[in-house]
Coordinates of N, CA and C in Angstrom, one line a residue:
X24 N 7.7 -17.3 21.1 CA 7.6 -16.2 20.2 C 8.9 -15.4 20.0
X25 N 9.7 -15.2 21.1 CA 10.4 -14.5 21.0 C 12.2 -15.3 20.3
X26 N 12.0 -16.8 20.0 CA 13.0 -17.1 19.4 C 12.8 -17.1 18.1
X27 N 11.5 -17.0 17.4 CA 10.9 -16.6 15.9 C 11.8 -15.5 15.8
X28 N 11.2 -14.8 16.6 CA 11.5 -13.0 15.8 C 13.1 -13.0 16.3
X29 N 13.6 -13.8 17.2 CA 15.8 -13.8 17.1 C 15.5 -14.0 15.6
X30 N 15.3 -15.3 15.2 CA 15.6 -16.4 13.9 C 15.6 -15.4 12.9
X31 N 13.9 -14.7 12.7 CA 13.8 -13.3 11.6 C 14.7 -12.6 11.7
X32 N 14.8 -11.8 12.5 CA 16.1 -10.8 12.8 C 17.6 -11.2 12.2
X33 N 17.9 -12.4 12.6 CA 18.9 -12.8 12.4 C 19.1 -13.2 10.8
X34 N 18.1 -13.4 10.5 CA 17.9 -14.2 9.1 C 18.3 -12.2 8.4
X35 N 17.2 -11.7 9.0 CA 17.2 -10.4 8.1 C 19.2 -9.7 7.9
X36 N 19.6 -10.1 9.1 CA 20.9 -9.9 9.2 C 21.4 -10.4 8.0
X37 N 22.1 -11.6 8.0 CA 22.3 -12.3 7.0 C 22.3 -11.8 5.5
X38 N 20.8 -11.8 5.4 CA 20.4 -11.2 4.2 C 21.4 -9.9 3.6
X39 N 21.1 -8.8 4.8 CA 22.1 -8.1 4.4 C 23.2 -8.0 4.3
X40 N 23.7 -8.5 4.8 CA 25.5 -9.3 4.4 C 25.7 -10.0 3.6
X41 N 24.6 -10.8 3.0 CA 24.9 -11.6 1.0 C 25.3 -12.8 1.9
X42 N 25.2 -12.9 2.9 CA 25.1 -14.7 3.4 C 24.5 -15.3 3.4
X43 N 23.8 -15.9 2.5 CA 22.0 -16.5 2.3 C 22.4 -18.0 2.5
X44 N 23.4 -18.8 2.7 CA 23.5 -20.3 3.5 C 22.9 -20.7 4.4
X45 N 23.4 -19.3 5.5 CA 22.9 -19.5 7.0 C 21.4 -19.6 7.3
X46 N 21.1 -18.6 6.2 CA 19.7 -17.7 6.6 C 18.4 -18.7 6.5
X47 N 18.8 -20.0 5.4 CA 17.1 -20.5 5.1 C 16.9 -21.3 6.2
X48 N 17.6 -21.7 7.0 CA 17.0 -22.7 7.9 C 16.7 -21.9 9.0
X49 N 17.3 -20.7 9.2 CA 17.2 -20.2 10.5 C 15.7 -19.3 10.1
X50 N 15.3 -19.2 8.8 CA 13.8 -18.4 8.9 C 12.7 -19.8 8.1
X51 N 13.2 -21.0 8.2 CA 12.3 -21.6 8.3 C 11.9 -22.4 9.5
X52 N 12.7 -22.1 10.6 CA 12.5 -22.2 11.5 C 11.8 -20.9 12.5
X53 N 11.8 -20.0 12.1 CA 11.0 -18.7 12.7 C 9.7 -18.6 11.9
X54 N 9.3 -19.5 10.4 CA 8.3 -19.8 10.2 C 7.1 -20.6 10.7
X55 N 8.0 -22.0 11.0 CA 7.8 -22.6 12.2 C 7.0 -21.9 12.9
X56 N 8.1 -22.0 13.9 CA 7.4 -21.0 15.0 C 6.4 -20.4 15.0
X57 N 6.3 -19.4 13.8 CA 5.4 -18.1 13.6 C 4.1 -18.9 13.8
X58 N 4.1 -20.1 12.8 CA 3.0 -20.7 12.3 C 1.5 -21.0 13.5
X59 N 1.9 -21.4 15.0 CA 1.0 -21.4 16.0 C 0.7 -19.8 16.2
X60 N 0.9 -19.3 15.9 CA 0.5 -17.8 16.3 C -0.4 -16.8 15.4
X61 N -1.7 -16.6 15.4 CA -2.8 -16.0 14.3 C -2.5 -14.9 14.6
X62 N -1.9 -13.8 15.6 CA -1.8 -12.6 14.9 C -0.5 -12.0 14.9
X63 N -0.1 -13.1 14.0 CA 1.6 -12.6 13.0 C 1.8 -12.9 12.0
X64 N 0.7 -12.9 11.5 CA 0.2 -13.7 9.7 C 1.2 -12.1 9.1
X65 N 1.9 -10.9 9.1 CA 2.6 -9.7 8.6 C 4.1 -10.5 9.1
X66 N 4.5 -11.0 10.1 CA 5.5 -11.2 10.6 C 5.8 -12.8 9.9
X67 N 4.8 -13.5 9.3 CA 5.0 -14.6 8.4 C 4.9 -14.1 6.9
X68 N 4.5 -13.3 6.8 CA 4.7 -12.7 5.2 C 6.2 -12.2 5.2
X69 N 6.4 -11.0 6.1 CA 8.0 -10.4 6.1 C 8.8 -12.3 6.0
X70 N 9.0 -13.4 6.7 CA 9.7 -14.3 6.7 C 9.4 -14.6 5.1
X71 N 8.4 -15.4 4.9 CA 8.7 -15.9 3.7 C 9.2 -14.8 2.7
X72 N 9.4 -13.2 2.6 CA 10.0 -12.6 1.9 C 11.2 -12.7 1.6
X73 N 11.8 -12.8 3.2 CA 13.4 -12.7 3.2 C 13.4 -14.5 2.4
X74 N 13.0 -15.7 2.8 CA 12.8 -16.8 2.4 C 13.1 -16.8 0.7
X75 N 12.1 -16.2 0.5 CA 12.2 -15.7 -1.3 C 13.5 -15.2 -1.6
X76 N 13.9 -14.5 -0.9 CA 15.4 -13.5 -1.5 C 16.3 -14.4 -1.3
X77 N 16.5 -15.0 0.2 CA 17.7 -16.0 0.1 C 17.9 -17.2 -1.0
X78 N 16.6 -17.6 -0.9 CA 16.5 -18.7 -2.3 C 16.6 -18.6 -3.7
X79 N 16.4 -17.1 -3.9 CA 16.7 -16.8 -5.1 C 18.2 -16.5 -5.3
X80 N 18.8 -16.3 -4.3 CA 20.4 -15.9 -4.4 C 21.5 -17.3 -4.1
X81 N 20.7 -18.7 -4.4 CA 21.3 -19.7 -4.0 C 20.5 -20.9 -5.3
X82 N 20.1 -19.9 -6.0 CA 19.5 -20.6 -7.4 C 18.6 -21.3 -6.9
X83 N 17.8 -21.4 -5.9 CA 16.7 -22.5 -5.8 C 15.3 -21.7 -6.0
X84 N 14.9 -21.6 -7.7 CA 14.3 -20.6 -7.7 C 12.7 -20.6 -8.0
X85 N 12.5 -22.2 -7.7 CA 10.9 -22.6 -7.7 C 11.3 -22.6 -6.3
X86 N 12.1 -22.8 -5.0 CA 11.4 -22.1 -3.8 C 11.0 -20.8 -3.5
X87 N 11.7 -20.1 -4.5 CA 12.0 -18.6 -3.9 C 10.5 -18.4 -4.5
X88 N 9.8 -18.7 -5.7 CA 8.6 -18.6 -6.4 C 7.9 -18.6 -5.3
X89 N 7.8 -20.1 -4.7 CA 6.5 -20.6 -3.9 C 6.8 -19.8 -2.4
X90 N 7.7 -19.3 -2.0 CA 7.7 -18.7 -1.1 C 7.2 -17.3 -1.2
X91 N 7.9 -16.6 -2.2 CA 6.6 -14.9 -2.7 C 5.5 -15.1 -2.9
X92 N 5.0 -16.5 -3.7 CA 3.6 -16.7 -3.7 C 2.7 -16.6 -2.1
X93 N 3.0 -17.4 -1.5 CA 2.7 -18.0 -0.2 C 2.6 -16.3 0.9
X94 N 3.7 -15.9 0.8 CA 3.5 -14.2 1.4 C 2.7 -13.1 0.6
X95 N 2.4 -13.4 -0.8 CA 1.4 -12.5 -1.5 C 0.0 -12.8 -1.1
X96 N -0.5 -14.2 -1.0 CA -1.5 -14.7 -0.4 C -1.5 -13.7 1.0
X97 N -0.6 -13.9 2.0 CA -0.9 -13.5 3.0 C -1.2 -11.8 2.8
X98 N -0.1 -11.0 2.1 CA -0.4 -9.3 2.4 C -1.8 -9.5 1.3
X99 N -2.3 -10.4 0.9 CA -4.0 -9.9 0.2 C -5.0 -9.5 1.1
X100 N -4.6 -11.2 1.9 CA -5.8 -10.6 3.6 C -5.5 -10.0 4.1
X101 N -4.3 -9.7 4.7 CA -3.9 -8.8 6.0 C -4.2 -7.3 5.5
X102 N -2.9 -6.8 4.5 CA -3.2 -5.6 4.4 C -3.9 -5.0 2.5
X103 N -4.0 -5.7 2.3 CA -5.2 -5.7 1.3 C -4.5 -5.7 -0.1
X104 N -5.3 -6.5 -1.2 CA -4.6 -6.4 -2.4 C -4.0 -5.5 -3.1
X105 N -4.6 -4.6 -3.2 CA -4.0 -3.4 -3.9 C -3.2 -2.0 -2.9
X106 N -2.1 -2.9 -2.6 CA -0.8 -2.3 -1.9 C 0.3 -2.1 -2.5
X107 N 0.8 -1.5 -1.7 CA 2.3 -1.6 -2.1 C 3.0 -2.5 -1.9
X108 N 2.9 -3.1 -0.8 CA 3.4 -4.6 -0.4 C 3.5 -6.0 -1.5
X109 N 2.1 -5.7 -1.9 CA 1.9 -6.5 -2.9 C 2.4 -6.7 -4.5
X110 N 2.9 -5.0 -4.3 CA 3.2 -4.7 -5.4 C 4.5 -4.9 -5.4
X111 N 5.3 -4.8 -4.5 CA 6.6 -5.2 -4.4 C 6.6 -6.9 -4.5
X112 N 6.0 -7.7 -4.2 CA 6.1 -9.2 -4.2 C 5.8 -9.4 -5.8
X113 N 4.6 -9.0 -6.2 CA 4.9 -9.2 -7.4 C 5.8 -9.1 -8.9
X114 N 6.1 -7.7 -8.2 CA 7.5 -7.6 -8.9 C 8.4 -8.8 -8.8
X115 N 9.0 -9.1 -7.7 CA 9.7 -10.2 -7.2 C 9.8 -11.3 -7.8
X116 N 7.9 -11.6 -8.2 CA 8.2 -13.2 -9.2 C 8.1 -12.8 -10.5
X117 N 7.7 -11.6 -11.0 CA 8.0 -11.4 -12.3 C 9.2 -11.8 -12.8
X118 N 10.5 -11.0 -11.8 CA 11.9 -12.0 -12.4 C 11.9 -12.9 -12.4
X119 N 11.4 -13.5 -10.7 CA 11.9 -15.0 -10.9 C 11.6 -15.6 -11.9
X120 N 10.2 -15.2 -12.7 CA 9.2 -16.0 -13.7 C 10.6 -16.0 -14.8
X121 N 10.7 -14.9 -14.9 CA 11.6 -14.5 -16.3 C 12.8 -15.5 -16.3
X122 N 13.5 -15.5 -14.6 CA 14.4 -16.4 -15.4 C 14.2 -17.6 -15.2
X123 N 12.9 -18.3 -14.8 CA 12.3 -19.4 -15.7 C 11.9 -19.9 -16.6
X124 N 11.7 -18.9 -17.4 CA 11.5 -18.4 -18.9 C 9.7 -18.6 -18.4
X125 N 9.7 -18.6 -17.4 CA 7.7 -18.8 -17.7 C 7.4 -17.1 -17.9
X126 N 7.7 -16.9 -19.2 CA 7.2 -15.5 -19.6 C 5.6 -14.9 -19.9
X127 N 4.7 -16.0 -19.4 CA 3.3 -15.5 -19.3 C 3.0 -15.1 -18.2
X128 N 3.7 -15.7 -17.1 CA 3.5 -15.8 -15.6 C 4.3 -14.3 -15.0
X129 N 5.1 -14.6 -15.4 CA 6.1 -12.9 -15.5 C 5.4 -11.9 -16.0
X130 N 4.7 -11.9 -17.0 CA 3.9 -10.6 -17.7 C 2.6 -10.6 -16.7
X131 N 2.5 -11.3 -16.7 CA 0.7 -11.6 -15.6 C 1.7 -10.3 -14.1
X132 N 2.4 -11.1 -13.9 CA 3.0 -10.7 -12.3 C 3.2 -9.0 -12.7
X133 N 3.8 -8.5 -13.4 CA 4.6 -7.9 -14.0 C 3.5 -6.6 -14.2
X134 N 2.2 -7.1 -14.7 CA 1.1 -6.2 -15.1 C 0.5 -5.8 -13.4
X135 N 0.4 -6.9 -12.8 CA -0.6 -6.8 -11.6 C 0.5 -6.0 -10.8
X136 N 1.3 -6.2 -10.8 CA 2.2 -5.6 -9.8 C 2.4 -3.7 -10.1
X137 N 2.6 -3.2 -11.7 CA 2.8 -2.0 -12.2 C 1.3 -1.6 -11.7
X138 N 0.5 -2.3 -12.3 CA -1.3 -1.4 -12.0 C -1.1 -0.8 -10.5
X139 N -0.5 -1.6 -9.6 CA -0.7 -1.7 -8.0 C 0.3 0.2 -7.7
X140 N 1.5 0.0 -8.2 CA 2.0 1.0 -7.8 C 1.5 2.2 -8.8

């Protein structure tokens, strides 16, 4: 457990420094990890977050989708749909949607996410 949360940390580092090369392997491997563990389903949402930002900043931007997807699923159960958490993920693939041009998917995200905040 405790080389998950170096990998997160470290990933989260990264992040903040605009180094997003380093970061995907090192938090797809703290997802890894996470994954045997049932009470860090919040600590697998924060990963696939950072997951989503790095991927979006390295143009891979149906990961970065299916990664905010994958952590919105999770803050529904954990800490409940109509959050703020949620509301920030959504936001998140509203762009990505947009610069997919899937502009239905964007407006859908885009609605669910404004109602929320």
């Amino acid at each position: 457990m405790s080389l998950a949360e170096t990998q997160h940390l470290l990933g989260s580092l990264y992040i903040k420094k605009k180094n997003f090369e380093p970061v995907i392997p090192l938090l797809k491997s703290a997802l890894i990890a996470y994954r045997g563990s049932k009470d860090c389903e919040i600590m697998k949402s924060d990963v696939l977050d950072l997951l989503g930002n790095a991927y979006a900043h390295v143009d891979e931007v149906d990961y970065a989708i299916l990664s905010y997807e994958k952590s919105l699923k999770i803050k529904r159960v954990v800490v409940g749909a109509e959050t703020a958490p949620c509301a920030n993920v959504l936001m998140e693939l509203g762009k990505l949607k947009v610069s997919k041009d899937d502009i239905d998917g964007a407006l859908v995200a885009f609605k669910e996410g404004e109602y929320l905040l």
